[in-house]
Amino acid sequence: MTLDLREELERATSGLQPHPDVLDRARAAGHRRVVRRRRVQVAATLVSGAAVVLLAGSLVGNAGQLPLGQNAGPGTSTTSSAASVASVALPDPAPGFPYRLTPDGDPRQASVDGSSYEIRQFSVSSEPTTAAGEAAGASAVVNVGTFPMPGGDGLVDGHPITDRVGVAGVTGIVVAYNANKQPVTLLYFQKGGLTVEITGMGGATTDQLVDLGNSITGLA
Amino acid sequence: MAREEFDGFAVAAATRLYRTAYLMVGSHHLAEDLVQDVLARVYVAWPRIDGDPHGYAYRALGNAVANQRRWAARHPEDALPNHDTRPASLDIAEAVVVQEQLLDALRTLPRRQRVIVVLRYYADLTEVETALALNISTGTVKSQHSRAMSALRARLGDDLHPADDSDTLLDTNGARHDPRPA
């Protein structure tokens, strides 16, 4: 009797089904990873999925060596941009988001896909964090840095641009989508050679993100 | 690809991935754990996946099983349990016996050989694709596959098909030319 390995493997597993929840759990786990990465790296380059390492160490001490924004873009890393990023600030309390989720980040160098960028991150929320230290209410993560502005092809992280708004005196792009049934709104704009990415979660509205963007100082 | 398309892929691929993972690790619980992890990886990488997401998923699965010692640590016996979800029927009694023998034989293989057999004959990957999935050379795939098939034949008999490595031929691009009759 001939025993066909392919057929027998098919038969041996024909009754097996994954738990119905596995897809929901996978989506939830994937979304958590996306958000976690978004909180520590530049969303514009998140689509690459590359491992991102935020290198420790402030570059503030090297400020003022080169003109502002001269080297903004992929594959660049200069102390001038660090100086620019270092001058950026978000008021505390920030409008609409009076609570800090984490202490404001120092300017850091982020390495993504072989390119280096200087970024500074602020994490804020509309309500105090829970006892478990998690965000409550609307929350937003602000990344300011030398990373490139996404959306040139009409897509950001695979999602279409849904709106264009005026923010900080320039035109920004908005991307709104649902990730694991949770609304996520992204606002991007460029000013003073730096790109600003604001990720709104927990029901944060575009208007709230615009107000947040308007409150950023040190962009120009 | 738009993130929304991920759902369609995941629904279509989950069962097959789960069964593949089960054949590899021999545990329903670990197989679900693996599928969840693999699909989460695909979700994260989705916007940058250029090409067949199934290939990406199988590479992630093969890597996770073959290269992650944590699976062995969490399930040291690495045994294939009974098929409690398979329908019982006297009509399929003989088939069940054959399948049990096959799964028993599969269980005796070293993990990497088992993963190679599953990827080759269940996930239907070519030798090249299997090598890429496991980050090993095609030569290693060939040798491990050959040993695995010898071990399976020793337990299941010489009538186990495919008969030998030459049963599935690859062209220079890694495409499969299966000489078996349709």
CSV table of C-alpha atoms in Angstrom, one decimal:
chain,number,residue,atom,x,y,z
A,1,MET,CA,0.0,0.0,0.0
A,2,THR,CA,1.4,3.4,-1.0
A,3,LEU,CA,1.4,5.9,1.8
A,4,ASP,CA,1.3,9.4,0.5
A,5,LEU,CA,2.9,11.7,3.0
A,6,ARG,CA,1.1,14.8,1.8
A,7,GLU,CA,-2.3,13.2,1.8
A,8,GLU,CA,-1.8,11.6,5.2
A,9,LEU,CA,-0.7,14.8,6.8
A,10,GLU,CA,-3.8,16.4,5.4
A,11,ARG,CA,-6.0,13.7,6.8
A,12,ALA,CA,-4.3,13.7,10.1
A,13,THR,CA,-5.0,17.4,10.6
A,14,SER,CA,-8.4,17.7,8.8
A,15,GLY,CA,-10.4,18.0,12.0
A,16,LEU,CA,-8.2,20.5,13.7
A,17,GLN,CA,-9.4,24.1,14.1
A,18,PRO,CA,-7.8,26.9,16.0
A,19,HIS,CA,-9.7,28.5,18.8
A,20,PRO,CA,-12.1,31.1,17.4
A,21,ASP,CA,-10.5,33.8,19.5
A,22,VAL,CA,-7.0,33.3,18.0
A,23,LEU,CA,-7.6,35.9,15.3
A,24,ASP,CA,-8.8,38.5,17.8
A,25,ARG,CA,-5.9,37.8,20.1
A,26,ALA,CA,-3.5,38.0,17.2
A,27,ARG,CA,-4.9,41.3,16.0
A,28,ALA,CA,-4.8,42.6,19.6
A,29,ALA,CA,-1.2,41.5,20.0
A,30,GLY,CA,-0.2,42.9,16.7
A,31,HIS,CA,-1.9,46.2,17.4
A,32,ARG,CA,-0.1,46.4,20.8
A,33,ARG,CA,3.2,45.9,19.1
A,34,VAL,CA,2.4,48.6,16.5
A,35,VAL,CA,1.4,51.1,19.2
A,36,ARG,CA,4.4,50.2,21.3
A,37,ARG,CA,6.7,50.7,18.4
A,38,ARG,CA,4.9,53.9,17.5
A,39,ARG,CA,5.6,55.1,21.0
A,40,VAL,CA,9.3,54.6,20.6
A,41,GLN,CA,10.0,55.2,17.0
A,42,VAL,CA,9.0,57.2,14.0
A,43,ALA,CA,5.7,56.0,12.7
A,44,ALA,CA,6.7,57.1,9.2
A,45,THR,CA,9.2,54.4,9.1
A,46,LEU,CA,7.2,51.9,11.1
A,47,VAL,CA,6.0,50.4,7.9
A,48,SER,CA,9.4,49.0,7.4
A,49,GLY,CA,8.9,46.8,10.4
A,50,ALA,CA,12.6,47.1,11.1
A,51,ALA,CA,13.9,46.8,14.6
A,52,VAL,CA,14.4,50.1,16.1
A,53,VAL,CA,16.8,50.9,18.8
A,54,LEU,CA,16.7,54.1,20.6
A,55,LEU,CA,20.2,54.8,21.5
A,56,ALA,CA,20.7,56.2,24.9
A,57,GLY,CA,22.3,59.6,25.4
A,58,SER,CA,21.3,63.1,25.0
A,59,LEU,CA,22.8,65.1,22.2
A,60,VAL,CA,21.9,68.4,23.7
A,61,GLY,CA,25.5,69.2,24.4
A,62,ASN,CA,26.3,69.3,20.7
A,63,ALA,CA,23.8,72.0,19.9
A,64,GLY,CA,24.3,74.7,17.4
A,65,GLN,CA,27.0,73.3,15.2
A,66,LEU,CA,25.0,73.4,11.9
A,67,PRO,CA,22.0,75.2,10.5
A,68,LEU,CA,18.6,74.1,11.5
A,69,GLY,CA,17.1,71.2,9.5
A,70,GLN,CA,20.0,71.1,7.0
A,71,ASN,CA,20.1,67.4,7.1
A,72,ALA,CA,16.5,66.5,7.7
A,73,GLY,CA,15.8,63.3,5.8
A,74,PRO,CA,16.7,59.6,5.5
A,75,GLY,CA,20.2,58.5,6.2
A,76,THR,CA,21.2,61.6,8.0
A,77,SER,CA,22.3,62.2,11.5
A,78,THR,CA,23.8,65.4,12.6
A,79,THR,CA,24.2,67.3,15.8
A,80,SER,CA,22.5,70.3,14.2
A,81,SER,CA,19.2,68.4,14.1
A,82,ALA,CA,19.7,67.3,17.6
A,83,ALA,CA,20.0,70.9,18.6
A,84,SER,CA,16.8,71.7,16.8
A,85,VAL,CA,15.0,68.8,18.4
A,86,ALA,CA,16.4,69.8,21.8
A,87,SER,CA,14.8,73.2,21.5
A,88,VAL,CA,11.4,71.7,20.9
A,89,ALA,CA,9.0,71.7,23.9
A,90,LEU,CA,5.4,70.8,24.7
A,91,PRO,CA,3.8,72.9,27.4
A,92,ASP,CA,3.0,71.2,30.7
A,93,PRO,CA,0.1,71.0,31.0
A,94,ALA,CA,-0.6,70.6,27.3
A,95,PRO,CA,-3.9,71.8,25.9
A,96,GLY,CA,-6.5,69.0,26.1
A,97,PHE,CA,-3.9,66.6,27.5
A,98,PRO,CA,-3.0,67.9,31.0
A,99,TYR,CA,-1.3,64.7,32.2
A,100,ARG,CA,2.1,63.4,31.3
A,101,LEU,CA,2.1,59.6,30.7
A,102,THR,CA,5.9,59.6,30.9
A,103,PRO,CA,8.5,62.2,31.6
A,104,ASP,CA,9.4,64.2,28.4
A,105,GLY,CA,12.0,62.4,26.5
A,106,ASP,CA,15.4,63.8,25.9
A,107,PRO,CA,16.6,64.1,22.3
A,108,ARG,CA,17.7,60.7,21.1
A,109,GLN,CA,19.0,59.1,18.1
A,110,ALA,CA,16.7,56.5,16.5
A,111,SER,CA,18.1,54.1,14.0
A,112,VAL,CA,15.6,52.8,11.5
A,113,ASP,CA,16.4,50.8,8.4
A,114,GLY,CA,20.0,51.9,8.5
A,115,SER,CA,19.1,55.6,8.7
A,116,SER,CA,19.5,57.7,11.8
A,117,TYR,CA,17.2,60.4,13.0
A,118,GLU,CA,17.0,62.6,16.0
A,119,ILE,CA,13.7,62.6,17.8
A,120,ARG,CA,12.1,63.8,20.9
A,121,GLN,CA,9.0,62.3,22.4
A,122,PHE,CA,6.2,63.5,24.6
A,123,SER,CA,3.4,61.3,25.9
A,124,VAL,CA,0.3,62.9,27.3
A,125,SER,CA,-3.2,62.0,28.2
A,126,SER,CA,-6.5,63.7,29.1
A,127,GLU,CA,-6.9,61.8,32.3
A,128,PRO,CA,-4.5,60.5,35.0
A,129,THR,CA,-3.0,57.2,34.4
A,130,THR,CA,-4.7,54.1,35.9
A,131,ALA,CA,-3.3,52.4,39.0
A,132,ALA,CA,-1.6,50.0,36.6
A,133,GLY,CA,0.2,52.9,35.0
A,134,GLU,CA,-1.8,52.8,31.8
A,135,ALA,CA,-3.3,55.7,29.9
A,136,ALA,CA,-6.9,56.6,30.6
A,137,GLY,CA,-9.1,58.6,28.4
A,138,ALA,CA,-7.7,60.2,25.3
A,139,SER,CA,-3.9,60.0,24.9
A,140,ALA,CA,-1.4,61.2,22.4
A,141,VAL,CA,2.2,60.5,21.6
A,142,VAL,CA,4.1,63.4,20.0
A,143,ASN,CA,7.3,62.6,18.1
A,144,VAL,CA,9.3,65.5,16.8
A,145,GLY,CA,12.4,64.8,14.8
A,146,THR,CA,14.3,64.7,11.5
A,147,PHE,CA,12.5,61.8,10.1
A,148,PRO,CA,10.9,62.2,6.7
A,149,MET,CA,7.3,63.3,6.2
A,150,PRO,CA,5.2,60.3,5.2
A,151,GLY,CA,2.2,60.3,2.9
A,152,GLY,CA,3.9,61.2,-0.3
A,153,ASP,CA,2.0,58.3,-2.0
A,154,GLY,CA,-1.3,59.2,-0.2
A,155,LEU,CA,-0.7,56.4,2.3
A,156,VAL,CA,0.6,56.3,5.8
A,157,ASP,CA,1.4,53.0,7.3
A,158,GLY,CA,-0.8,51.5,4.6
A,159,HIS,CA,-3.8,53.8,5.4
A,160,PRO,CA,-5.0,56.6,3.2
A,161,ILE,CA,-4.8,60.2,4.2
A,162,THR,CA,-8.2,61.2,5.4
A,163,ASP,CA,-7.9,64.9,5.9
A,164,ARG,CA,-5.7,67.9,5.6
A,165,VAL,CA,-5.7,70.5,8.3
A,166,GLY,CA,-4.0,73.8,9.2
A,167,VAL,CA,-1.7,73.3,12.2
A,168,ALA,CA,1.2,75.5,13.5
A,169,GLY,CA,0.9,77.7,10.4
A,170,VAL,CA,1.4,74.9,7.9
A,171,THR,CA,-0.7,72.2,6.3
A,172,GLY,CA,-0.8,68.8,8.1
A,173,ILE,CA,-2.1,65.5,7.0
A,174,VAL,CA,-4.5,63.3,9.0
A,175,VAL,CA,-4.9,59.6,8.9
A,176,ALA,CA,-7.7,58.0,10.8
A,177,TYR,CA,-8.3,54.3,11.0
A,178,ASN,CA,-9.3,51.5,13.3
A,179,ALA,CA,-6.8,49.1,14.7
A,180,ASN,CA,-8.3,46.2,16.5
A,181,LYS,CA,-11.6,48.1,16.7
A,182,GLN,CA,-9.7,51.0,18.4
A,183,PRO,CA,-9.7,54.3,16.7
A,184,VAL,CA,-6.2,55.7,15.9
A,185,THR,CA,-5.7,59.2,14.5
A,186,LEU,CA,-2.3,60.3,13.1
A,187,LEU,CA,-1.4,63.9,12.5
A,188,TYR,CA,1.8,64.8,10.6
A,189,PHE,CA,3.2,68.2,9.7
A,190,GLN,CA,6.6,69.7,8.9
A,191,LYS,CA,7.9,73.0,10.2
A,192,GLY,CA,11.4,74.4,10.7
A,193,GLY,CA,13.0,71.4,9.1
A,194,LEU,CA,11.5,69.0,11.6
A,195,THR,CA,8.6,66.6,11.2
A,196,VAL,CA,6.0,66.2,13.9
A,197,GLU,CA,4.0,63.1,14.3
A,198,ILE,CA,1.1,63.0,16.8
A,199,THR,CA,-0.6,59.7,17.4
A,200,GLY,CA,-4.0,60.0,19.0
A,201,MET,CA,-5.6,57.1,20.8
A,202,GLY,CA,-8.4,56.5,23.2
A,203,GLY,CA,-10.8,58.7,21.3
A,204,ALA,CA,-8.5,61.7,20.7
A,205,THR,CA,-10.0,63.9,18.0
A,206,THR,CA,-8.3,65.6,15.2
A,207,ASP,CA,-9.1,69.0,16.7
A,208,GLN,CA,-7.4,67.9,19.9
A,209,LEU,CA,-4.3,66.8,18.0
A,210,VAL,CA,-4.3,70.1,16.1
A,211,ASP,CA,-4.5,72.0,19.4
A,212,LEU,CA,-1.6,69.9,20.7
A,213,GLY,CA,0.4,70.6,17.5
A,214,ASN,CA,-0.3,74.3,17.8
A,215,SER,CA,1.1,74.3,21.3
A,216,ILE,CA,4.5,72.9,20.4
A,217,THR,CA,7.3,75.5,20.7
A,218,GLY,CA,10.7,75.6,19.2
A,219,LEU,CA,9.8,74.4,15.7
A,220,ALA,CA,11.1,77.4,13.9
B,1,MET,CA,-1.1,46.4,1.5
B,2,ALA,CA,-3.8,48.1,3.6
B,3,ARG,CA,-4.1,47.0,7.1
B,4,GLU,CA,-7.7,46.2,6.5
B,5,GLU,CA,-6.7,43.4,4.1
B,6,PHE,CA,-5.0,41.7,7.0
B,7,ASP,CA,-8.2,40.4,8.3
B,8,GLY,CA,-9.1,38.6,5.1
B,9,PHE,CA,-5.6,37.0,5.0
B,10,ALA,CA,-5.8,36.0,8.7
B,11,VAL,CA,-9.1,34.4,8.4
B,12,ALA,CA,-8.0,32.4,5.3
B,13,ALA,CA,-4.7,31.4,6.7
B,14,ALA,CA,-5.3,30.8,10.4
B,15,THR,CA,-6.5,27.2,10.1
B,16,ARG,CA,-3.7,26.1,7.8
B,17,LEU,CA,-1.1,27.8,9.9
B,18,TYR,CA,-2.6,26.2,13.0
B,19,ARG,CA,-2.5,22.8,11.6
B,20,THR,CA,1.0,23.3,10.4
B,21,ALA,CA,2.1,24.5,13.8
B,22,TYR,CA,0.4,21.6,15.4
B,23,LEU,CA,2.3,19.1,13.2
B,24,MET,CA,5.5,20.9,14.1
B,25,VAL,CA,5.1,21.2,17.9
B,26,GLY,CA,2.5,18.5,18.6
B,27,SER,CA,0.5,20.6,21.0
B,28,HIS,CA,-2.8,22.3,20.5
B,29,HIS,CA,-2.0,24.9,23.1
B,30,LEU,CA,1.5,25.7,21.7
B,31,ALA,CA,0.2,25.6,18.1
B,32,GLU,CA,-2.4,28.3,19.0
B,33,ASP,CA,0.3,30.3,20.8
B,34,LEU,CA,2.5,30.1,17.7
B,35,VAL,CA,-0.3,31.0,15.3
B,36,GLN,CA,-1.2,34.0,17.5
B,37,ASP,CA,2.4,35.1,17.6
B,38,VAL,CA,2.9,34.6,13.8
B,39,LEU,CA,-0.2,36.5,12.9
B,40,ALA,CA,0.7,39.3,15.2
B,41,ARG,CA,4.1,39.5,13.4
B,42,VAL,CA,2.3,39.5,10.1
B,43,TYR,CA,0.0,42.3,11.4
B,44,VAL,CA,2.9,44.4,12.3
B,45,ALA,CA,4.8,43.8,9.1
B,46,TRP,CA,1.7,43.9,6.9
B,47,PRO,CA,2.2,47.3,5.3
B,48,ARG,CA,5.7,46.4,4.1
B,49,ILE,CA,5.0,42.8,3.0
B,50,ASP,CA,5.6,42.8,-0.7
B,51,GLY,CA,4.4,39.6,-2.2
B,52,ASP,CA,2.7,36.6,-0.7
B,53,PRO,CA,1.9,37.1,3.0
B,54,HIS,CA,1.5,33.3,3.3
B,55,GLY,CA,5.2,32.9,2.6
B,56,TYR,CA,6.0,35.5,5.2
B,57,ALA,CA,3.8,33.7,7.7
B,58,TYR,CA,5.4,30.4,7.1
B,59,ARG,CA,8.8,31.8,7.4
B,60,ALA,CA,7.9,33.3,10.7
B,61,LEU,CA,6.4,30.0,11.8
B,62,GLY,CA,9.3,27.9,10.7
B,63,ASN,CA,11.8,30.3,12.4
B,64,ALA,CA,9.7,30.4,15.6
B,65,VAL,CA,9.6,26.6,15.8
B,66,ALA,CA,13.0,25.6,14.6
B,67,ASN,CA,15.1,28.3,16.1
B,68,GLN,CA,13.3,29.2,19.3
B,69,ARG,CA,14.4,27.1,22.2
B,70,ARG,CA,11.6,28.4,24.3
B,71,TRP,CA,9.2,26.1,22.6
B,72,ALA,CA,11.3,23.1,23.7
B,73,ALA,CA,11.7,24.5,27.1
B,74,ARG,CA,7.9,25.0,27.5
B,75,HIS,CA,7.1,21.6,26.1
B,76,PRO,CA,10.0,19.3,26.7
B,77,GLU,CA,8.3,16.1,25.6
B,78,ASP,CA,7.3,17.7,22.3
B,79,ALA,CA,4.9,14.9,21.9
B,80,LEU,CA,2.0,14.7,19.5
B,81,PRO,CA,-1.1,14.2,21.6
B,82,ASN,CA,-4.2,12.3,20.6
B,83,HIS,CA,-6.5,13.8,18.1
B,84,ASP,CA,-9.4,14.6,20.3
B,85,THR,CA,-11.0,16.8,17.6
B,86,ARG,CA,-11.0,14.2,14.8
B,87,PRO,CA,-14.4,12.6,14.2
B,88,ALA,CA,-14.6,9.0,15.2
B,89,SER,CA,-16.0,6.6,12.6
B,90,LEU,CA,-15.5,2.9,12.0
B,91,ASP,CA,-15.3,3.7,8.3
B,92,ILE,CA,-12.2,5.6,8.8
B,93,ALA,CA,-10.7,3.2,11.4
B,94,GLU,CA,-7.9,2.0,9.1
B,95,ALA,CA,-7.1,5.6,8.0
B,96,VAL,CA,-7.0,6.6,11.7
B,97,VAL,CA,-4.5,3.8,12.4
B,98,VAL,CA,-2.3,5.0,9.5
B,99,GLN,CA,-2.5,8.6,10.6
B,100,GLU,CA,-1.6,7.6,14.2
B,101,GLN,CA,1.4,5.7,12.9
B,102,LEU,CA,2.4,8.6,10.8
B,103,LEU,CA,2.1,11.1,13.6
B,104,ASP,CA,4.0,8.7,15.9
B,105,ALA,CA,6.7,8.4,13.3
B,106,LEU,CA,6.8,12.2,12.9
B,107,ARG,CA,7.1,12.6,16.6
B,108,THR,CA,10.3,10.6,16.7
B,109,LEU,CA,12.0,13.0,14.3
B,110,PRO,CA,14.3,15.6,15.7
B,111,ARG,CA,12.5,19.0,15.7
B,112,ARG,CA,14.3,20.5,12.8
B,113,GLN,CA,13.7,17.4,10.6
B,114,ARG,CA,10.1,17.4,11.6
B,115,VAL,CA,9.7,21.1,10.7
B,116,ILE,CA,11.4,20.5,7.4
B,117,VAL,CA,9.0,17.6,6.6
B,118,VAL,CA,6.0,19.6,7.6
B,119,LEU,CA,7.1,22.7,5.6
B,120,ARG,CA,7.9,20.6,2.6
B,121,TYR,CA,4.9,18.3,2.5
B,122,TYR,CA,2.2,20.2,4.4
B,123,ALA,CA,3.0,23.8,3.9
B,124,ASP,CA,4.1,22.8,0.4
B,125,LEU,CA,7.3,24.9,0.4
B,126,THR,CA,10.1,24.2,-2.0
B,127,GLU,CA,13.5,23.3,-0.7
B,128,VAL,CA,14.6,26.8,-1.4
B,129,GLU,CA,11.6,28.3,0.4
B,130,THR,CA,12.2,25.9,3.3
B,131,ALA,CA,15.8,26.9,3.6
B,132,LEU,CA,14.8,30.6,3.6
B,133,ALA,CA,12.1,29.9,6.2
B,134,LEU,CA,14.6,28.3,8.5
B,135,ASN,CA,17.6,30.4,7.6
B,136,ILE,CA,19.6,27.4,6.7
B,137,SER,CA,21.2,26.3,3.5
B,138,THR,CA,19.4,24.3,0.9
B,139,GLY,CA,22.1,21.7,1.4
B,140,THR,CA,21.1,21.3,5.0
B,141,VAL,CA,17.5,21.1,4.0
B,142,LYS,CA,18.4,18.3,1.6
B,143,SER,CA,20.4,16.3,4.1
B,144,GLN,CA,17.9,16.8,7.0
B,145,HIS,CA,15.1,15.9,4.7
B,146,SER,CA,16.8,12.8,3.5
B,147,ARG,CA,17.5,11.7,7.0
B,148,ALA,CA,13.9,12.4,8.0
B,149,MET,CA,12.5,10.5,5.1
B,150,SER,CA,14.8,7.5,5.9
B,151,ALA,CA,13.6,7.5,9.5
B,152,LEU,CA,9.9,7.7,8.4
B,153,ARG,CA,10.4,4.9,5.9
B,154,ALA,CA,12.0,2.8,8.6
B,155,ARG,CA,8.9,3.1,10.6
B,156,LEU,CA,6.2,3.3,8.0
B,157,GLY,CA,7.6,1.1,5.2
B,158,ASP,CA,9.2,1.7,1.8
B,159,ASP,CA,5.9,2.6,0.2
B,160,LEU,CA,6.0,6.0,1.8
B,161,HIS,CA,5.6,8.5,-1.0
B,162,PRO,CA,7.5,10.6,-2.1
B,163,ALA,CA,10.0,7.9,-2.6
B,164,ASP,CA,13.1,10.0,-2.5
B,165,ASP,CA,14.5,13.5,-2.8
B,166,SER,CA,14.4,13.4,-6.5
B,167,ASP,CA,10.6,13.2,-6.4
B,168,THR,CA,10.4,16.9,-6.2
B,169,LEU,CA,12.7,18.7,-8.5
B,170,LEU,CA,13.6,22.3,-8.4
B,171,ASP,CA,14.6,24.5,-11.2
B,172,THR,CA,17.2,27.1,-10.8
B,173,ASN,CA,14.6,29.6,-9.6
B,174,GLY,CA,13.4,27.3,-6.9
B,175,ALA,CA,10.1,26.6,-8.6
B,176,ARG,CA,8.7,23.2,-8.1
B,177,HIS,CA,8.3,20.6,-10.8
B,178,ASP,CA,6.5,17.6,-9.3
B,179,PRO,CA,6.9,14.6,-11.6
B,180,ARG,CA,4.2,12.7,-9.9
B,181,PRO,CA,1.1,12.0,-11.9
B,182,ALA,CA,-1.8,14.2,-11.3
